[in-house]
mmCIF file of C-alpha atoms and ligand atoms in Angstrom:
data_model
loop_
_atom_site.group_PDB
_atom_site.id
_atom_site.type_symbol
_atom_site.label_atom_id
_atom_site.label_comp_id
_atom_site.label_asym_id
_atom_site.label_seq_id
_atom_site.Cartn_x
_atom_site.Cartn_y
_atom_site.Cartn_z
ATOM 1 C CA UNK A 1 -120.851 73.240 26.599
ATOM 2 C CA UNK A 2 -119.753 74.044 30.616
ATOM 3 C CA UNK A 3 -116.343 72.420 31.799
ATOM 4 C CA UNK A 4 -116.821 69.863 34.485
ATOM 5 C CA UNK A 5 -114.995 70.570 37.825
ATOM 6 C CA UNK A 6 -114.782 67.394 39.915
ATOM 7 C CA UNK A 7 -113.378 67.746 43.320
ATOM 8 C CA UNK A 8 -112.354 64.279 44.698
ATOM 9 C CA UNK A 9 -112.174 64.441 48.456
ATOM 10 C CA UNK A 10 -110.965 61.058 48.708
ATOM 11 C CA UNK A 11 -110.977 59.886 52.385
ATOM 12 C CA UNK A 12 -110.827 63.652 53.976
ATOM 13 C CA UNK A 13 -111.751 65.798 55.891
ATOM 14 C CA UNK A 14 -111.957 64.357 59.468
ATOM 15 C CA UNK A 15 -115.101 66.236 60.616
ATOM 16 C CA UNK A 16 -118.602 67.275 59.014
ATOM 17 C CA UNK A 17 -117.783 70.319 60.127
ATOM 18 C CA UNK A 18 -114.446 70.621 58.637
ATOM 19 C CA UNK A 19 -116.329 69.449 55.117
ATOM 20 C CA UNK A 20 -118.889 72.252 55.518
ATOM 21 C CA UNK A 21 -116.717 74.927 55.447
ATOM 22 C CA UNK A 22 -114.582 73.092 52.472
ATOM 23 C CA UNK A 23 -118.102 73.303 50.892
ATOM 24 C CA UNK A 24 -118.662 76.586 51.426
ATOM 25 C CA UNK A 25 -115.749 77.612 50.292
ATOM 26 C CA UNK A 26 -115.774 75.741 47.322
ATOM 27 C CA UNK A 27 -119.315 77.632 46.544
ATOM 28 C CA UNK A 28 -118.253 81.139 46.801
ATOM 29 C CA UNK A 29 -116.214 81.251 43.582
ATOM 30 C CA UNK A 30 -118.731 79.648 41.641
ATOM 31 C CA UNK A 31 -122.160 82.322 42.139
ATOM 32 C CA UNK A 32 -120.731 84.408 38.908
ATOM 33 C CA UNK A 33 -119.733 81.393 37.143
ATOM 34 C CA UNK A 34 -121.886 79.957 34.266
ATOM 35 C CA UNK A 35 -118.831 78.058 32.026
ATOM 36 C CA UNK A 36 -118.426 75.742 34.916
ATOM 37 C CA UNK A 37 -120.496 73.223 36.763
ATOM 38 C CA UNK A 38 -118.439 72.356 40.243
ATOM 39 C CA UNK A 39 -119.233 68.779 41.555
ATOM 40 C CA UNK A 40 -117.789 67.896 45.108
ATOM 41 C CA UNK A 41 -117.590 64.242 46.134
ATOM 42 C CA UNK A 42 -116.881 64.301 49.667
ATOM 43 C CA UNK A 43 -116.963 60.926 51.841
ATOM 44 C CA UNK A 44 -120.149 59.127 52.046
ATOM 45 C CA UNK A 45 -120.469 60.111 55.651
ATOM 46 C CA UNK A 46 -121.013 63.704 54.912
ATOM 47 C CA UNK A 47 -123.098 63.724 51.833
ATOM 48 C CA UNK A 48 -126.619 63.997 54.089
ATOM 49 C CA UNK A 49 -125.077 67.110 56.242
ATOM 50 C CA UNK A 50 -123.668 68.804 53.333
ATOM 51 C CA UNK A 51 -126.924 68.385 51.121
ATOM 52 C CA UNK A 52 -128.505 71.193 53.363
ATOM 53 C CA UNK A 53 -126.106 73.528 52.479
ATOM 54 C CA UNK A 54 -125.807 72.934 48.985
ATOM 55 C CA UNK A 55 -129.389 72.860 48.336
ATOM 56 C CA UNK A 56 -131.394 71.547 45.171
ATOM 57 C CA UNK A 57 -131.010 74.354 43.111
ATOM 58 C CA UNK A 58 -127.035 75.692 44.068
ATOM 59 C CA UNK A 59 -124.672 75.568 41.521
ATOM 60 C CA UNK A 60 -122.397 72.568 43.211
ATOM 61 C CA UNK A 61 -123.994 69.221 42.762
ATOM 62 C CA UNK A 62 -122.499 66.415 45.439
ATOM 63 C CA UNK A 63 -121.046 63.230 44.081
ATOM 64 C CA UNK A 64 -120.541 60.065 45.643
ATOM 65 C CA UNK A 65 -116.505 58.370 45.370
ATOM 66 C CA UNK A 66 -118.240 54.943 44.900
ATOM 67 C CA UNK A 67 -121.782 52.778 44.194
ATOM 68 C CA UNK A 68 -123.051 49.469 45.011
ATOM 69 C CA UNK A 69 -124.398 47.626 42.560
ATOM 70 C CA UNK A 70 -126.974 46.088 44.127
ATOM 71 C CA UNK A 71 -130.541 47.812 44.652
ATOM 72 C CA UNK A 72 -131.015 46.215 48.790
ATOM 73 C CA UNK A 73 -130.694 43.940 50.660
ATOM 74 C CA UNK A 74 -128.357 42.328 52.915
ATOM 75 C CA UNK A 75 -124.897 43.664 52.170
ATOM 76 C CA UNK A 76 -123.239 45.349 54.807
ATOM 77 C CA UNK A 77 -121.442 48.742 54.862
ATOM 78 C CA UNK A 78 -122.663 49.319 51.063
ATOM 79 C CA UNK A 79 -124.606 52.356 49.836
ATOM 80 C CA UNK A 80 -127.308 52.027 46.884
ATOM 81 C CA UNK A 81 -127.615 53.775 43.940
ATOM 82 C CA UNK A 82 -131.209 55.228 45.134
ATOM 83 C CA UNK A 83 -130.377 55.718 48.968
ATOM 84 C CA UNK A 84 -128.005 58.226 46.814
ATOM 85 C CA UNK A 85 -130.348 59.313 44.562
ATOM 86 C CA UNK A 86 -132.945 60.037 47.503
ATOM 87 C CA UNK A 87 -130.345 62.421 49.195
ATOM 88 C CA UNK A 88 -130.057 64.436 46.260
ATOM 89 C CA UNK A 89 -126.721 63.368 44.949
ATOM 90 C CA UNK A 90 -126.209 63.864 41.267
ATOM 91 C CA UNK A 91 -122.781 62.398 40.713
ATOM 92 C CA UNK A 92 -121.243 59.017 41.436
ATOM 93 C CA UNK A 93 -117.708 58.046 40.679
ATOM 94 C CA UNK A 94 -117.252 54.756 39.426
ATOM 95 C CA UNK A 95 -114.197 53.132 39.003
ATOM 96 C CA UNK A 96 -111.501 54.873 40.732
ATOM 97 C CA UNK A 97 -108.209 53.818 40.440
ATOM 98 C CA UNK A 98 -107.684 53.892 43.451
ATOM 99 C CA UNK A 99 -110.952 51.182 44.401
ATOM 100 C CA UNK A 100 -109.140 49.206 41.839
ATOM 101 C CA UNK A 101 -105.721 48.990 43.343
ATOM 102 C CA UNK A 102 -106.922 49.020 47.550
ATOM 103 C CA UNK A 103 -110.438 46.796 47.509
ATOM 104 C CA UNK A 104 -109.481 44.794 44.242
ATOM 105 C CA UNK A 105 -112.982 46.249 42.424
ATOM 106 C CA UNK A 106 -112.652 44.254 39.095
ATOM 107 C CA UNK A 107 -114.039 45.539 35.916
ATOM 108 C CA UNK A 108 -116.724 43.623 36.501
ATOM 109 C CA UNK A 109 -117.944 44.589 39.041
ATOM 110 C CA UNK A 110 -117.359 47.694 38.096
ATOM 111 C CA UNK A 111 -119.682 47.658 34.684
ATOM 112 C CA UNK A 112 -122.530 46.601 37.075
ATOM 113 C CA UNK A 113 -122.081 49.579 38.875
ATOM 114 C CA UNK A 114 -121.768 51.714 36.286
ATOM 115 C CA UNK A 115 -125.258 50.201 35.010
ATOM 116 C CA UNK A 116 -126.453 50.468 38.431
ATOM 117 C CA UNK A 117 -126.100 54.075 38.907
ATOM 118 C CA UNK A 118 -127.342 54.521 35.197
ATOM 119 C CA UNK A 119 -130.211 52.808 35.782
ATOM 120 C CA UNK A 120 -131.394 54.644 39.378
ATOM 121 C CA UNK A 121 -130.760 58.012 37.486
ATOM 122 C CA UNK A 122 -127.474 59.030 38.479
ATOM 123 C CA UNK A 123 -124.632 60.694 36.258
ATOM 124 C CA UNK A 124 -121.871 58.455 36.729
ATOM 125 C CA UNK A 125 -117.716 59.300 36.489
ATOM 126 C CA UNK A 126 -116.101 56.675 35.046
ATOM 127 C CA UNK A 127 -112.582 56.191 36.326
ATOM 128 C CA UNK A 128 -109.743 54.108 33.671
ATOM 129 C CA UNK A 129 -106.117 55.138 32.897
ATOM 130 C CA UNK A 130 -103.350 52.832 32.543
ATOM 131 C CA UNK A 131 -100.460 51.689 35.571
ATOM 132 C CA UNK A 132 -97.818 53.006 33.883
ATOM 133 C CA UNK A 133 -96.472 54.816 30.853
ATOM 134 C CA UNK A 134 -92.675 53.901 30.234
ATOM 135 C CA UNK A 135 -90.378 56.647 29.320
ATOM 136 C CA UNK A 136 -87.763 55.414 26.642
ATOM 137 C CA UNK A 137 -90.096 54.770 23.755
ATOM 138 C CA UNK A 138 -93.093 57.356 23.893
ATOM 139 C CA UNK A 139 -94.834 56.624 20.908
ATOM 140 C CA UNK A 140 -94.320 53.130 21.791
ATOM 141 C CA UNK A 141 -95.966 53.518 25.009
ATOM 142 C CA UNK A 142 -98.560 55.471 23.839
ATOM 143 C CA UNK A 143 -100.215 52.994 21.624
ATOM 144 C CA UNK A 144 -99.592 49.937 24.505
ATOM 145 C CA UNK A 145 -101.835 53.142 27.374
ATOM 146 C CA UNK A 146 -104.440 53.497 24.603
ATOM 147 C CA UNK A 147 -104.418 49.396 24.183
ATOM 148 C CA UNK A 148 -105.005 49.068 27.847
ATOM 149 C CA UNK A 149 -107.580 52.206 28.447
ATOM 150 C CA UNK A 150 -109.942 50.802 25.456
ATOM 151 C CA UNK A 151 -110.055 47.360 27.126
ATOM 152 C CA UNK A 152 -111.163 49.089 30.418
ATOM 153 C CA UNK A 153 -113.590 50.577 27.940
ATOM 154 C CA UNK A 154 -115.124 47.575 26.606
ATOM 155 C CA UNK A 155 -115.024 45.571 29.840
ATOM 156 C CA UNK A 156 -116.550 48.702 32.312
ATOM 157 C CA UNK A 157 -119.317 49.981 29.944
ATOM 158 C CA UNK A 158 -120.562 46.113 28.873
ATOM 159 C CA UNK A 159 -124.630 46.719 28.383
ATOM 160 C CA UNK A 160 -124.813 50.340 28.607
ATOM 161 C CA UNK A 161 -126.389 50.843 24.998
ATOM 162 C CA UNK A 162 -129.330 48.549 26.412
ATOM 163 C CA UNK A 163 -129.844 50.759 29.431
ATOM 164 C CA UNK A 164 -133.116 52.805 27.748
ATOM 165 C CA UNK A 165 -135.853 55.376 29.619
ATOM 166 C CA UNK A 166 -138.617 55.897 26.684
ATOM 167 C CA UNK A 167 -136.536 56.286 23.804
ATOM 168 C CA UNK A 168 -133.853 58.041 25.462
ATOM 169 C CA UNK A 169 -130.967 56.356 25.844
ATOM 170 C CA UNK A 170 -128.771 56.605 29.719
ATOM 171 C CA UNK A 171 -125.403 57.011 27.619
ATOM 172 C CA UNK A 172 -125.713 60.641 27.437
ATOM 173 C CA UNK A 173 -125.377 60.699 31.428
ATOM 174 C CA UNK A 174 -121.771 58.703 31.290
ATOM 175 C CA UNK A 175 -118.884 60.871 31.238
ATOM 176 C CA UNK A 176 -115.013 59.184 31.777
ATOM 177 C CA UNK A 177 -112.437 60.776 33.667
ATOM 178 C CA UNK A 178 -109.352 60.048 32.022
ATOM 179 C CA UNK A 179 -106.636 59.535 34.907
ATOM 180 C CA UNK A 180 -103.169 57.518 34.523
ATOM 181 C CA UNK A 181 -102.826 55.952 37.320
ATOM 182 C CA UNK A 182 -98.441 57.249 37.760
ATOM 183 C CA UNK A 183 -100.104 60.842 37.263
ATOM 184 C CA UNK A 184 -102.023 60.555 40.523
ATOM 185 C CA UNK A 185 -100.627 62.674 43.534
ATOM 186 C CA UNK A 186 -100.235 65.725 43.012
ATOM 187 C CA UNK A 187 -96.866 66.085 41.728
ATOM 188 C CA UNK A 188 -96.188 64.740 38.052
ATOM 189 C CA UNK A 189 -99.359 65.376 35.578
ATOM 190 C CA UNK A 190 -99.552 64.317 32.670
ATOM 191 C CA UNK A 191 -98.927 66.698 29.724
ATOM 192 C CA UNK A 192 -101.997 68.528 27.731
ATOM 193 C CA UNK A 193 -101.143 66.758 24.548
ATOM 194 C CA UNK A 194 -100.454 63.270 25.703
ATOM 195 C CA UNK A 195 -104.164 63.929 27.588
ATOM 196 C CA UNK A 196 -105.366 65.068 24.778
ATOM 197 C CA UNK A 197 -104.298 62.629 22.638
ATOM 198 C CA UNK A 198 -105.835 59.889 25.419
ATOM 199 C CA UNK A 199 -109.256 61.670 25.571
ATOM 200 C CA UNK A 200 -109.476 62.349 21.738
ATOM 201 C CA UNK A 201 -108.761 58.354 21.402
ATOM 202 C CA UNK A 202 -111.439 57.483 24.392
ATOM 203 C CA UNK A 203 -113.907 59.710 22.526
ATOM 204 C CA UNK A 204 -113.231 57.792 19.423
ATOM 205 C CA UNK A 205 -113.873 54.444 20.957
ATOM 206 C CA UNK A 206 -116.819 55.734 22.455
ATOM 207 C CA UNK A 207 -118.374 56.781 18.589
ATOM 208 C CA UNK A 208 -117.247 53.630 17.249
ATOM 209 C CA UNK A 209 -118.266 50.929 19.859
ATOM 210 C CA UNK A 210 -121.328 52.848 21.455
ATOM 211 C CA UNK A 211 -122.133 55.596 18.423
ATOM 212 C CA UNK A 212 -121.606 57.613 21.829
ATOM 213 C CA UNK A 213 -121.012 60.631 20.453
ATOM 214 C CA UNK A 214 -120.715 63.574 22.984
ATOM 215 C CA UNK A 215 -119.918 61.858 25.985
ATOM 216 C CA UNK A 216 -117.528 64.107 28.269
ATOM 217 C CA UNK A 217 -114.187 62.848 28.754
ATOM 218 C CA UNK A 218 -112.096 64.820 31.681
ATOM 219 C CA UNK A 219 -108.119 64.624 32.963
ATOM 220 C CA UNK A 220 -107.387 64.087 36.439
ATOM 221 C CA UNK A 221 -104.057 63.599 37.645
ATOM 222 C CA UNK A 222 -102.047 66.306 39.419
ATOM 223 C CA UNK A 223 -104.158 68.577 38.298
ATOM 224 C CA UNK A 224 -103.234 71.933 39.914
ATOM 225 C CA UNK A 225 -104.379 75.534 39.666
ATOM 226 C CA UNK A 226 -101.157 76.432 37.793
ATOM 227 C CA UNK A 227 -101.847 73.629 35.299
ATOM 228 C CA UNK A 228 -105.579 73.136 34.531
ATOM 229 C CA UNK A 229 -105.521 76.415 32.253
ATOM 230 C CA UNK A 230 -102.862 74.208 29.690
ATOM 231 C CA UNK A 231 -105.272 70.996 30.244
ATOM 232 C CA UNK A 232 -108.544 72.791 29.752
ATOM 233 C CA UNK A 233 -108.509 75.372 26.774
ATOM 234 C CA UNK A 234 -108.799 72.080 24.443
ATOM 235 C CA UNK A 235 -112.190 72.285 23.438
ATOM 236 C CA UNK A 236 -111.879 68.401 23.715
ATOM 237 C CA UNK A 237 -111.204 68.188 27.245
ATOM 238 C CA UNK A 238 -114.698 68.836 28.784
ATOM 239 C CA UNK A 239 -113.561 69.299 32.558
ATOM 240 C CA UNK A 240 -111.237 67.817 34.983
ATOM 241 C CA UNK A 241 -111.001 65.365 38.525
ATOM 242 C CA UNK A 242 -109.588 67.041 41.147
ATOM 243 C CA UNK A 243 -107.856 65.573 44.281
ATOM 244 C CA UNK A 244 -105.526 66.591 46.469
ATOM 245 C CA UNK A 245 -105.869 70.846 45.131
ATOM 246 C CA UNK A 246 -109.566 70.299 46.207
ATOM 247 C CA UNK A 247 -108.726 70.381 50.210
ATOM 248 C CA UNK A 248 -106.471 73.525 49.475
ATOM 249 C CA UNK A 249 -109.344 76.344 48.996
ATOM 250 C CA UNK A 250 -107.286 78.716 47.492
ATOM 251 C CA UNK A 251 -106.360 76.143 44.939
ATOM 252 C CA UNK A 252 -109.857 75.785 44.295
ATOM 253 C CA UNK A 253 -111.064 79.076 44.010
ATOM 254 C CA UNK A 254 -108.148 80.049 41.452
ATOM 255 C CA UNK A 255 -109.392 76.497 39.704
ATOM 256 C CA UNK A 256 -112.573 77.498 39.025
ATOM 257 C CA UNK A 257 -112.006 81.340 38.178
ATOM 258 C CA UNK A 258 -109.516 80.351 35.653
ATOM 259 C CA UNK A 259 -112.085 77.277 33.693
ATOM 260 C CA UNK A 260 -114.315 80.078 34.299
ATOM 261 C CA UNK A 261 -112.246 82.438 31.903
ATOM 262 C CA UNK A 262 -111.269 80.000 29.258
HETATM 263 P P1 13P B 301 -104.414 64.477 42.184
HETATM 264 O O1 13P B 301 -105.331 64.980 41.700
HETATM 265 O O2 13P B 301 -104.247 64.067 43.556
HETATM 266 O O3 13P B 301 -103.629 63.369 41.360
HETATM 267 O O4 13P B 301 -105.742 63.328 42.316
HETATM 268 C C1 13P B 301 -106.577 62.974 41.370
HETATM 269 C C2 13P B 301 -107.236 61.537 41.829
HETATM 270 O O5 13P B 301 -107.171 61.067 41.961
HETATM 271 C C3 13P B 301 -108.759 62.712 41.310
HETATM 272 O O6 13P B 301 -109.789 61.330 42.053
#
């Protein structure tokens, strides 16, 4: 299966022309790369301008960084899943820890967003991850982290099994990004071994709770060209969610090439 590389630009860059330049840099290294699926998630306001650069048949896909849970109505400032879909956007990140922290997004809101996104035909990347990790008692803190993530999954994914179109469940359109909050920021990633353990655990929880086999699980948190290979060489880690490095063209190029050769 192709590895998924999701580049989350967060609140950058500051102009559409810069965004177009960044995207073009993302497009180039993907042209000969059959092993990688590349998704670029710019701020909402650039999606329209970038959709004409990407084109519907491009190997690079567009994703949004958030979506609202209502289809339409009087919700000032919000963007619906259908608006994204109509623009040719395929993916949406939901439940990023920065939104949980700075915008007080609750698991209940995140759950509604996931249901709305999947119903509208978007592919959803749900972010989960524990806020801290103790260093002294490793086994104990990993156990605590697993419990934390399990609770997030249970709350955020409530009701997804009822989402069926025809006979096909929409659960397959979901991917989980394990992003330990303490590892975000570009300086201090999780170890590939611990991330692997958590990703295996997430897949186990999903298969037991939702009989959902084959849901992709990614790692995120200070991913760079230097460590990407150590994470993604493991077949269980299906991809990466990249923050800081996605704004550096040389990093993006090396990341995509490295993953393409795995
Ligand atoms: P960094 O790669 O900058 O740590 O960010 C990770 C992230 O939050 C991606 O969504």
